């Protein structure tokens, strides 16, 4: 502990000279390495690691993420000492490059690249060709003997710098560019000669002067400082913030800035630039995968301006560079023990590596790749577990189209299959509309010419994304795969009129609101709504498909079996009915952490009996109704126990306020009024009036804090009696049939040990009676939910009576924050926008507040009773980051909804591998 603190003070020391803020890489040696992602960002650490491995990486320097935080802390100023460190490293870079910034003979050009710890595709900015000015461009021409290339680079630089740093809209530059093209009567960018490009440069400089009131900055160090600060600023732009919110990335980690010597893929036909993956990120297949463009610069590939060639074709055009690229990337995959996503540039047949990182992939691909890497002995099962994001498993459970239905409808076009899955919905053309329509309860498909990072909110809610341009590594494709959204991109036959909100395809005109469907695995698009069908995994689980016929099921099962070997936490499910329990068991849950008995009351024909019980105004009548409920509940419990094959089942006694089972007061009042007005009288009217009177009697101002939970059992002990009898009779019957059942009877909403003691006396008495009557003796446990802050605080007392605790983190969150779960939606979003809360505390546990109460409950409970069984049964039981926390505090199990069980199994294994209990 003491150690940690001293380290922290050192790193936030105000004397920047005391440690490094700039890390150099070049000449086969780097200051950093792959383990420094926090400080250097993913890009910077990858460049350092590749440099150390002797790979061809243009030299450069990384300004650390700490400097980003300093930039914000010091109100957009960088301390002089850090500025000096940057200048020193720039000198080193000039030496390594054999060129000088701003030189009119041999100028050094650099890129200024953003790069945070986690990749955020397209969210922040990068500037290429920095260092060019009116002198340096002549120097570049002198060195390369290529005037066209030199002025093309200069105009790109002014355009990028103008847009990113000076915030001049892109289309202002495009307008000038098109004007020159028109004037020279050419169609393609590449047809402009040196003189035409010189004119473009002059026009661009004019734009800058007019828009900013100053000349375009000529001094390279000034350019660099401005670009660096723009990258820092881009960390806080709205789309980057939105991205971080969606992916749960904290704001405080900041971005690094990489300044790297430029290499040129745009010097002519022997040059190229491209991106790729060592395996297919959509399907997981082991194949070299990617795209490139001849005679182009980096951003051209992703921008979707020209349609790139697939990487296999590179072998034909530039065979040596291709061979080297394959060798290097295969080596990188082995080295990093994971699929690599890389960027490269070939300058006059010479290959340079510009980036490598773990490739983002679909959930489907993640499972295929993890199991393949183990089969290829590249990783161990333990390492493979860490390669799959638990949330991504959900994609494998998502429905696909019913093949028979799908075949019936002809495809109107086919695009590139960028991200698998079945998407069906109403067409919208903007991200904002996608959000709006979704709020109205519609399912939409977002159709765009191409997506841009600003579309992220719309992509997030859409069923799928369809674009007309761009390749497999375009923005829509990358983001679609990451989100697990079905995406088809580059469907070039679509004629989209975004303003008119229509698109044309093969003689059809499709309007906003029309239904379309597409398959992200085949790329086919159809003009209809198509029914979907359960995933293969669900088909295997429900017995309609043989396991050995489903490759993906076998791999899914294999991965989860590995996870089971490494996890410490038990996994249970929240299931109320036998069929849910069976599904949970099939998904791998070994136990039920929460069976909500009241859900059984809603079963067919039961509500009238429940109402009879509630309407009774004396105990005798209430008992009569309860006697009718008893056999129904007993049969339900029997089914749930049986579906768990002897694994523990926790059954909670009745919890909700009773009026939830009665008709609404307002409705009854209307009915009574109508009956009276239409002259009805007699028994029907009297009964309605009686019901209304009882409903009014039960009316509460704040039902969630009212007559519910243990308070019901205390005021109506006969309910607890009936439920105990039903549970014990079912368990005794199964024990007689040979299935050993240890029921766990859980009393909800306990805040004081005396409440629990009151109920335990009843449970024990009825249990003894039942066992005697049945002629068997079985083991059972009585415990409580810890969901009221007072329960956590007095857990030491409660543990004198309780044999187990289950943390009910939904109510505990509600009561700790004082936020009503049903009303919090109105303000939680704004709380997150204003950064008052990082995340929705109902989805992911608030470790500081609610978590502290859980920890307190664990510590105090175990102090009284070291063997106390501890679990959690709130929504948080299926949330990976919350599971990490529960691993840390040392719970025995988590319980979540049946569909989350696979996620929880994997997350629990990852938590066990990365966390020590009590940390
Ligand atoms: P992003 O994170 O958006 O991919 P990058 O910083 O990786 O941004 O750069 C954008 C593009 O510019 C990439 O295609 C990259 O390969 C290219 N690029 C970056 N730095 C250089 C460089 N020094 N020389 C040539 N191309 C570069
Ligand atoms: Mg990149
Ligand atoms: Mg509760």
Short mmCIF file of C-alpha atoms in Angstrom, two decimals, residues 37-481:
data_model
loop_
_atom_site.label_atom_id
_atom_site.label_comp_id
_atom_site.label_asym_id
_atom_site.label_seq_id
_atom_site.Cartn_x
_atom_site.Cartn_y
_atom_site.Cartn_z
CA UNK A 37 0.46 1.06 -23.64
CA UNK A 38 -0.70 3.18 -20.72
CA UNK A 39 2.05 5.69 -21.32
CA UNK A 40 2.70 5.43 -25.06
CA UNK A 41 -0.75 4.45 -26.29
CA UNK A 42 -1.34 1.35 -28.37
CA UNK A 43 0.19 2.84 -31.52
CA UNK A 44 3.32 4.16 -29.78
CA UNK A 45 3.96 0.94 -27.90
CA UNK A 46 3.48 -1.10 -31.10
CA UNK A 47 5.91 1.10 -33.04
CA UNK A 48 8.48 0.74 -30.25
CA UNK A 49 8.06 -3.02 -30.08
CA UNK A 50 8.37 -3.42 -33.86
CA UNK A 51 11.46 -1.22 -33.91
CA UNK A 52 13.10 -3.33 -31.20
CA UNK A 53 12.26 -6.46 -33.20
CA UNK A 54 14.30 -5.06 -36.07
CA UNK A 55 11.33 -4.50 -38.37
CA UNK A 56 11.37 -1.69 -40.93
CA UNK A 57 9.61 1.14 -39.07
CA UNK A 58 10.19 4.81 -39.95
CA UNK A 59 11.85 6.48 -36.92
CA UNK A 60 9.97 8.83 -34.67
CA UNK A 61 9.06 9.87 -31.16
CA UNK A 62 6.12 9.39 -28.86
CA UNK A 63 4.88 12.16 -26.57
CA UNK A 64 3.26 10.34 -23.65
CA UNK A 65 -0.35 10.28 -22.52
CA UNK A 66 0.77 12.06 -19.36
CA UNK A 67 1.54 15.12 -21.44
CA UNK A 68 -2.06 15.04 -22.68
CA UNK A 69 -3.26 15.25 -19.09
CA UNK A 70 -0.77 18.00 -18.34
CA UNK A 71 -2.07 19.86 -21.41
CA UNK A 72 -5.59 19.83 -19.96
CA UNK A 73 -4.46 20.53 -16.41
CA UNK A 74 -2.34 23.51 -17.45
CA UNK A 75 -5.14 24.94 -19.59
CA UNK A 76 -3.66 24.11 -23.00
CA UNK A 77 -0.04 24.89 -22.13
CA UNK A 78 2.93 22.54 -22.24
CA UNK A 79 5.68 23.24 -19.69
CA UNK A 80 8.97 24.50 -21.15
CA UNK A 81 10.94 21.47 -19.94
CA UNK A 82 8.70 19.14 -21.94
CA UNK A 83 8.94 21.41 -24.97
CA UNK A 84 12.75 21.12 -24.68
CA UNK A 85 12.53 17.34 -24.45
CA UNK A 86 10.50 17.31 -27.65
CA UNK A 87 13.01 19.52 -29.47
CA UNK A 88 15.92 17.31 -28.33
CA UNK A 89 14.17 14.24 -29.64
CA UNK A 90 13.35 15.98 -32.90
CA UNK A 91 17.06 16.59 -33.40
CA UNK A 92 17.64 12.90 -32.83
CA UNK A 93 14.94 12.16 -35.38
CA UNK A 94 16.51 14.50 -37.95
CA UNK A 95 19.77 12.66 -37.46
CA UNK A 96 18.19 9.22 -37.83
CA UNK A 97 16.30 10.34 -40.91
CA UNK A 98 19.25 12.16 -42.45
CA UNK A 99 16.99 15.11 -43.20
CA UNK A 100 16.13 18.42 -41.60
CA UNK A 101 12.78 20.03 -40.84
CA UNK A 102 12.09 22.83 -43.28
CA UNK A 103 15.22 22.23 -45.38
CA UNK A 104 15.06 23.47 -48.95
CA UNK A 105 17.33 20.64 -50.07
CA UNK A 106 16.47 17.63 -48.01
CA UNK A 107 13.46 18.33 -45.79
CA UNK A 108 12.22 16.00 -43.08
CA UNK A 109 8.49 15.40 -43.27
CA UNK A 110 6.59 13.82 -40.43
CA UNK A 111 3.18 12.53 -39.54
CA UNK A 112 1.55 13.60 -36.29
CA UNK A 113 -0.56 10.69 -35.09
CA UNK A 114 -2.93 10.32 -32.19
CA UNK A 115 -2.93 7.06 -30.27
CA UNK A 116 -4.60 6.19 -26.98
CA UNK A 117 -4.28 2.99 -24.98
CA UNK A 118 -7.40 1.61 -26.66
CA UNK A 119 -7.87 2.07 -30.36
CA UNK A 120 -10.74 4.37 -31.24
CA UNK A 121 -11.07 4.04 -35.02
CA UNK A 122 -11.43 7.40 -36.72
CA UNK A 123 -12.31 9.25 -33.53
CA UNK A 124 -9.19 11.39 -33.32
CA UNK A 125 -7.04 13.06 -35.89
CA UNK A 126 -3.81 12.42 -37.73
CA UNK A 127 -1.87 14.85 -39.93
CA UNK A 128 0.47 13.70 -42.70
CA UNK A 129 3.30 15.48 -44.55
CA UNK A 130 3.95 18.01 -41.81
CA UNK A 131 7.07 20.09 -42.29
CA UNK A 132 6.24 21.18 -45.80
CA UNK A 133 6.32 24.87 -46.60
CA UNK A 134 7.14 26.96 -49.63
CA UNK A 135 10.88 26.16 -49.32
CA UNK A 136 10.63 22.57 -48.17
CA UNK A 137 8.34 21.62 -51.04
CA UNK A 138 11.09 22.69 -53.45
CA UNK A 139 13.53 20.68 -51.33
CA UNK A 140 11.30 17.64 -51.60
CA UNK A 141 11.14 18.09 -55.35
CA UNK A 142 14.90 18.42 -55.41
CA UNK A 143 15.38 15.22 -53.44
CA UNK A 144 12.78 13.09 -55.20
CA UNK A 145 13.01 14.61 -58.64
CA UNK A 146 9.25 14.43 -58.57
CA UNK A 147 7.48 17.77 -58.67
CA UNK A 148 4.03 16.35 -59.04
CA UNK A 149 4.39 14.18 -55.98
CA UNK A 150 5.90 17.05 -53.97
CA UNK A 151 3.07 19.45 -54.64
CA UNK A 152 0.46 16.73 -54.20
CA UNK A 153 1.92 16.14 -50.73
CA UNK A 154 1.92 19.85 -49.97
CA UNK A 155 -1.71 20.33 -50.94
CA UNK A 156 -2.72 17.29 -48.88
CA UNK A 157 -0.86 18.73 -45.93
CA UNK A 158 -2.52 22.16 -46.13
CA UNK A 159 -5.89 20.50 -46.50
CA UNK A 160 -5.43 18.20 -43.51
CA UNK A 161 -3.82 20.82 -41.34
CA UNK A 162 -6.46 23.34 -42.39
CA UNK A 163 -9.22 20.97 -41.45
CA UNK A 164 -7.89 19.37 -38.29
CA UNK A 165 -5.89 22.20 -36.74
CA UNK A 166 -7.52 25.33 -38.14
CA UNK A 167 -10.99 23.80 -38.22
CA UNK A 168 -11.83 24.88 -41.76
CA UNK A 169 -14.53 22.62 -43.23
CA UNK A 170 -13.27 20.02 -45.70
CA UNK A 171 -15.62 21.01 -48.48
CA UNK A 172 -14.11 24.49 -48.70
CA UNK A 173 -10.89 22.87 -49.87
CA UNK A 174 -12.69 20.34 -52.03
CA UNK A 175 -14.47 23.19 -53.76
CA UNK A 176 -11.12 24.76 -54.80
CA UNK A 177 -9.75 21.38 -55.81
CA UNK A 178 -12.73 20.67 -58.04
CA UNK A 179 -12.48 24.13 -59.56
CA UNK A 180 -8.91 23.45 -60.68
CA UNK A 181 -9.89 20.04 -62.01
CA UNK A 182 -12.70 21.59 -63.98
CA UNK A 183 -10.52 24.36 -65.30
CA UNK A 184 -7.94 21.82 -66.48
CA UNK A 185 -10.68 19.61 -67.79
CA UNK A 186 -9.65 16.45 -65.92
CA UNK A 187 -11.64 13.85 -64.03
CA UNK A 188 -9.19 12.04 -61.73
CA UNK A 189 -7.05 13.57 -58.98
CA UNK A 190 -4.07 11.75 -60.41
CA UNK A 191 -4.44 13.55 -63.76
CA UNK A 192 -3.45 16.90 -62.26
CA UNK A 193 0.16 17.79 -63.12
CA UNK A 194 2.68 19.75 -61.08
CA UNK A 195 1.54 23.11 -62.34
CA UNK A 196 -2.09 22.38 -61.62
CA UNK A 197 -1.14 21.24 -58.11
CA UNK A 198 0.92 24.40 -57.59
CA UNK A 199 -2.23 26.31 -58.32
CA UNK A 200 -4.20 24.16 -55.88
CA UNK A 201 -1.60 24.97 -53.20
CA UNK A 202 -1.92 28.71 -53.88
CA UNK A 203 -5.70 28.53 -53.68
CA UNK A 204 -5.52 26.54 -50.44
CA UNK A 205 -3.19 29.09 -48.89
CA UNK A 206 -5.71 31.71 -49.94
CA UNK A 207 -8.46 29.80 -48.18
CA UNK A 208 -6.42 29.63 -44.99
CA UNK A 209 -5.57 33.32 -45.08
CA UNK A 210 -9.16 34.28 -45.69
CA UNK A 211 -10.63 31.96 -43.09
CA UNK A 212 -8.13 32.53 -40.28
CA UNK A 213 -6.90 36.03 -41.04
CA UNK A 214 -3.32 34.73 -41.03
CA UNK A 215 -1.00 33.18 -43.56
CA UNK A 216 -0.57 29.42 -43.53
CA UNK A 217 2.10 28.74 -40.87
CA UNK A 218 5.42 28.18 -42.62
CA UNK A 219 7.66 27.38 -39.68
CA UNK A 220 7.79 23.56 -39.17
CA UNK A 221 8.18 23.73 -35.37
CA UNK A 222 5.14 25.98 -35.17
CA UNK A 223 3.24 23.58 -37.42
CA UNK A 224 4.25 20.73 -35.16
CA UNK A 225 3.21 22.42 -31.95
CA UNK A 226 -0.13 23.36 -33.42
CA UNK A 227 -0.71 19.84 -34.73
CA UNK A 228 0.28 18.24 -31.44
CA UNK A 229 -2.14 20.43 -29.52
CA UNK A 230 -4.90 19.68 -32.04
CA UNK A 231 -4.40 15.96 -31.37
CA UNK A 232 -4.68 16.60 -27.64
CA UNK A 233 -7.83 18.63 -28.27
CA UNK A 234 -9.30 15.87 -30.41
CA UNK A 235 -9.27 13.64 -27.31
CA UNK A 236 -12.16 15.68 -25.99
CA UNK A 237 -14.15 16.12 -29.21
CA UNK A 238 -17.78 15.02 -28.87
CA UNK A 239 -17.52 11.93 -31.04
CA UNK A 240 -14.47 10.66 -29.16
CA UNK A 241 -16.31 11.22 -25.90
CA UNK A 242 -19.39 9.41 -27.17
CA UNK A 243 -17.19 6.53 -28.31
CA UNK A 244 -15.56 6.26 -24.91
CA UNK A 245 -18.95 6.30 -23.25
CA UNK A 246 -20.18 3.39 -25.37
CA UNK A 247 -17.02 1.36 -24.84
CA UNK A 248 -16.55 2.27 -21.23
CA UNK A 249 -13.14 3.87 -21.72
CA UNK A 250 -12.28 6.43 -19.04
CA UNK A 251 -11.53 10.04 -20.06
CA UNK A 252 -8.52 10.42 -17.82
CA UNK A 253 -6.22 8.03 -19.71
CA UNK A 254 -5.51 10.61 -22.44
CA UNK A 255 -3.90 10.14 -25.83
CA UNK A 256 -0.25 10.01 -26.81
CA UNK A 257 1.08 11.83 -29.88
CA UNK A 258 3.41 10.07 -32.29
CA UNK A 259 5.64 12.15 -34.53
CA UNK A 260 7.04 9.90 -37.21
CA UNK A 261 9.13 10.33 -40.32
CA UNK A 262 6.94 10.15 -43.40
CA UNK A 263 7.32 7.41 -45.95
CA UNK A 264 5.49 7.80 -49.21
CA UNK A 265 3.09 5.44 -50.87
CA UNK A 266 2.26 8.13 -53.41
CA UNK A 267 5.54 8.46 -55.30
CA UNK A 268 4.27 6.47 -58.29
CA UNK A 269 3.28 3.02 -59.53
CA UNK A 270 5.96 1.19 -57.48
CA UNK A 271 4.52 2.57 -54.27
CA UNK A 272 1.43 1.67 -52.32
CA UNK A 273 -0.28 1.86 -48.99
CA UNK A 274 -2.53 -0.61 -47.27
CA UNK A 275 -4.02 -2.21 -44.20
CA UNK A 276 -4.62 -5.81 -43.30
CA UNK A 277 -5.26 -8.56 -40.79
CA UNK A 278 -3.41 -11.79 -40.21
CA UNK A 279 -6.81 -13.57 -40.12
CA UNK A 280 -10.25 -12.71 -41.37
CA UNK A 281 -11.79 -10.50 -38.65
CA UNK A 282 -15.36 -11.20 -39.75
CA UNK A 283 -15.30 -14.99 -40.01
CA UNK A 284 -12.14 -15.83 -38.08
CA UNK A 285 -10.85 -17.86 -41.01
CA UNK A 286 -7.09 -18.25 -41.24
CA UNK A 287 -6.39 -16.20 -44.32
CA UNK A 288 -4.32 -13.15 -45.10
CA UNK A 289 -6.80 -10.39 -45.36
CA UNK A 290 -6.65 -6.75 -46.33
CA UNK A 291 -6.59 -4.06 -48.97
CA UNK A 292 -4.20 -1.68 -50.64
CA UNK A 293 -4.01 1.17 -53.10
CA UNK A 294 -1.19 1.81 -55.54
CA UNK A 295 0.18 5.36 -55.55
CA UNK A 296 -1.71 6.62 -52.53
CA UNK A 297 -1.31 7.87 -48.99
CA UNK A 298 -2.64 6.19 -45.87
CA UNK A 299 -5.92 7.93 -45.40
CA UNK A 300 -7.05 7.16 -48.98
CA UNK A 301 -7.66 3.49 -48.14
CA UNK A 302 -10.05 4.04 -45.26
CA UNK A 303 -11.69 7.14 -46.71
CA UNK A 304 -13.40 5.06 -49.38
CA UNK A 305 -12.59 7.57 -52.14
CA UNK A 306 -11.04 4.96 -54.43
CA UNK A 307 -12.05 1.32 -54.11
CA UNK A 308 -8.99 -0.59 -52.97
CA UNK A 309 -7.62 -3.86 -54.30
CA UNK A 310 -7.60 -6.98 -52.14
CA UNK A 311 -4.26 -7.76 -50.59
CA UNK A 312 -3.76 -10.99 -52.54
CA UNK A 313 -3.31 -8.90 -55.67
CA UNK A 314 -0.29 -7.22 -54.12
CA UNK A 315 1.63 -10.42 -54.74
CA UNK A 316 1.23 -9.89 -58.47
CA UNK A 317 2.16 -6.20 -58.51
CA UNK A 318 4.91 -5.93 -55.90
CA UNK A 319 5.93 -9.53 -55.14
CA UNK A 320 8.99 -8.85 -52.98
CA UNK A 321 7.27 -6.39 -50.73
CA UNK A 322 4.33 -8.79 -50.47
CA UNK A 323 6.55 -11.67 -49.43
CA UNK A 324 8.25 -9.59 -46.80
CA UNK A 325 4.90 -8.32 -45.51
CA UNK A 326 3.65 -11.88 -45.06
CA UNK A 327 6.77 -12.90 -43.19
CA UNK A 328 6.65 -9.90 -40.91
CA UNK A 329 2.97 -10.15 -40.08
CA UNK A 330 3.17 -13.89 -39.41
CA UNK A 331 6.00 -13.13 -37.03
CA UNK A 332 3.98 -10.38 -35.38
CA UNK A 333 1.06 -12.72 -34.80
CA UNK A 334 3.35 -15.25 -33.12
CA UNK A 335 5.03 -12.57 -31.08
CA UNK A 336 1.83 -10.97 -29.83
CA UNK A 337 -0.03 -14.30 -29.68
CA UNK A 338 -3.03 -12.76 -31.29
CA UNK A 339 -4.44 -11.68 -34.64
CA UNK A 340 -2.73 -8.51 -35.80
CA UNK A 341 -4.28 -5.58 -37.60
CA UNK A 342 -1.50 -3.76 -39.40
CA UNK A 343 -0.79 -0.74 -41.60
CA UNK A 344 1.99 -0.56 -44.12
CA UNK A 345 3.36 1.63 -46.86
CA UNK A 346 5.57 0.66 -49.75
CA UNK A 347 7.79 3.44 -51.03
CA UNK A 348 9.48 2.58 -54.31
CA UNK A 349 9.20 -1.15 -53.56
CA UNK A 350 10.53 -0.77 -50.02
CA UNK A 351 8.21 -1.95 -47.27
CA UNK A 352 7.59 0.01 -44.07
CA UNK A 353 5.44 -1.03 -41.14
CA UNK A 354 3.37 1.80 -39.67
CA UNK A 355 1.18 0.14 -37.09
CA UNK A 356 0.31 -3.17 -35.52
CA UNK A 357 -2.26 -3.99 -32.91
CA UNK A 358 -4.62 -6.75 -31.87
CA UNK A 359 -7.33 -6.86 -34.51
CA UNK A 360 -10.89 -6.05 -33.56
CA UNK A 361 -13.13 -8.92 -34.56
CA UNK A 362 -16.68 -10.15 -34.40
CA UNK A 363 -17.75 -12.38 -31.54
CA UNK A 364 -18.02 -15.22 -33.99
CA UNK A 365 -14.48 -14.68 -35.27
CA UNK A 366 -13.18 -14.28 -31.72
CA UNK A 367 -14.30 -17.78 -30.78
CA UNK A 368 -12.97 -19.32 -34.01
CA UNK A 369 -9.62 -17.57 -33.67
CA UNK A 370 -9.15 -18.39 -29.99
CA UNK A 371 -9.81 -22.08 -30.55
CA UNK A 372 -7.68 -22.16 -33.72
CA UNK A 373 -4.72 -20.50 -31.99
CA UNK A 374 -4.82 -23.21 -29.34
CA UNK A 375 -5.04 -25.94 -31.99
CA UNK A 376 -2.02 -24.37 -33.73
CA UNK A 377 -0.13 -24.30 -30.40
CA UNK A 378 0.32 -20.55 -30.64
CA UNK A 379 -1.41 -20.01 -27.31
CA UNK A 380 -2.45 -22.12 -24.33
CA UNK A 381 -6.12 -22.53 -23.35
CA UNK A 382 -5.44 -20.19 -20.44
CA UNK A 383 -4.22 -17.49 -22.84
CA UNK A 384 -7.06 -18.18 -25.26
CA UNK A 385 -9.63 -17.36 -22.57
CA UNK A 386 -8.24 -13.85 -22.39
CA UNK A 387 -8.56 -13.33 -26.15
CA UNK A 388 -12.36 -13.27 -26.19
CA UNK A 389 -14.40 -10.36 -24.90
CA UNK A 390 -17.16 -11.93 -22.79
CA UNK A 391 -19.78 -9.53 -24.17
CA UNK A 392 -18.94 -10.71 -27.68
CA UNK A 393 -20.37 -14.14 -26.88
CA UNK A 394 -23.78 -12.56 -27.06
CA UNK A 395 -23.35 -12.15 -30.79
CA UNK A 396 -23.23 -15.92 -31.09
CA UNK A 397 -26.63 -16.17 -29.52
CA UNK A 398 -28.21 -13.59 -31.84
CA UNK A 399 -30.68 -14.86 -34.42
CA UNK A 400 -29.98 -15.45 -38.10
CA UNK A 401 -32.42 -15.61 -40.99
CA UNK A 402 -34.47 -18.72 -41.44
CA UNK A 403 -32.72 -20.15 -44.52
CA UNK A 404 -36.01 -21.30 -46.08
CA UNK A 405 -37.59 -17.84 -45.75
CA UNK A 406 -34.42 -16.13 -46.88
CA UNK A 407 -34.19 -18.23 -50.05
CA UNK A 408 -37.71 -17.27 -51.12
CA UNK A 409 -36.80 -13.63 -51.72
CA UNK A 410 -34.45 -12.60 -54.50
CA UNK A 411 -31.41 -10.51 -53.64
CA UNK A 412 -31.38 -7.05 -55.24
CA UNK A 413 -27.67 -6.58 -54.75
CA UNK A 414 -24.66 -7.87 -52.97
CA UNK A 415 -22.13 -5.83 -51.03
CA UNK A 416 -19.05 -6.75 -49.05
CA UNK A 417 -19.83 -8.95 -46.02
CA UNK A 418 -18.18 -6.78 -43.39
CA UNK A 419 -19.79 -8.02 -40.20
CA UNK A 420 -21.94 -11.14 -39.91
CA UNK A 421 -25.48 -11.39 -38.63
CA UNK A 422 -29.02 -10.97 -39.84
CA UNK A 423 -30.39 -7.45 -40.06
CA UNK A 424 -33.96 -6.59 -40.87
CA UNK A 425 -35.70 -3.28 -40.35
CA UNK A 426 -37.00 -0.01 -41.70
CA UNK A 427 -34.67 2.13 -43.74
CA UNK A 428 -33.35 5.39 -42.28
CA UNK A 429 -30.73 7.61 -43.84
CA UNK A 430 -29.21 9.48 -40.93
CA UNK A 431 -27.79 8.51 -37.58
CA UNK A 432 -30.10 10.95 -35.81
CA UNK A 433 -33.15 9.37 -37.43
CA UNK A 434 -31.89 5.94 -36.41
CA UNK A 435 -31.87 7.10 -32.81
CA UNK A 436 -35.23 8.85 -33.09
CA UNK A 437 -37.03 5.94 -34.73
CA UNK A 438 -35.53 3.46 -32.32
CA UNK A 439 -36.82 5.51 -29.42
CA UNK A 440 -40.25 5.18 -31.00
CA UNK A 441 -39.87 1.43 -30.76
CA UNK A 442 -39.04 0.75 -34.40
CA UNK A 443 -36.27 -1.44 -35.71
CA UNK A 444 -34.16 0.37 -38.26
CA UNK A 445 -31.42 -0.31 -40.74
CA UNK A 446 -29.05 2.59 -41.30
CA UNK A 447 -28.34 3.15 -44.99
CA UNK A 448 -25.50 5.57 -45.82
CA UNK A 449 -23.25 6.29 -48.75
CA UNK A 450 -20.47 5.83 -46.22
CA UNK A 451 -20.40 6.22 -42.48
CA UNK A 452 -18.28 8.72 -40.62
CA UNK A 453 -17.28 8.72 -36.97
CA UNK A 454 -20.10 11.18 -36.22
CA UNK A 455 -22.61 8.44 -37.08
CA UNK A 456 -21.61 6.30 -34.14
CA UNK A 457 -24.78 6.87 -32.08
CA UNK A 458 -26.98 5.82 -34.99
CA UNK A 459 -24.89 2.76 -35.74
CA UNK A 460 -25.16 1.74 -32.13
CA UNK A 461 -28.96 1.52 -32.17
CA UNK A 462 -29.50 0.24 -35.72
CA UNK A 463 -30.15 -3.44 -36.49
CA UNK A 464 -27.52 -3.20 -39.18
CA UNK A 465 -25.52 -0.86 -41.37
CA UNK A 466 -25.54 -0.81 -45.15
CA UNK A 467 -23.21 1.45 -47.15
CA UNK A 468 -22.67 2.06 -50.84
CA UNK A 469 -18.94 2.82 -50.81
CA UNK A 470 -15.88 1.71 -48.89
CA UNK A 471 -14.09 -1.59 -48.43
CA UNK A 472 -13.76 -4.21 -45.76
CA UNK A 473 -11.67 -1.88 -43.68
CA UNK A 474 -13.85 1.20 -44.09
CA UNK A 475 -15.27 2.90 -41.05
CA UNK A 476 -18.64 1.15 -41.30
CA UNK A 477 -16.93 -2.24 -41.51
CA UNK A 478 -14.53 -1.73 -38.63
CA UNK A 479 -17.09 -0.24 -36.29
CA UNK A 480 -19.77 -2.73 -37.33
CA UNK A 481 -17.54 -5.67 -36.49
#
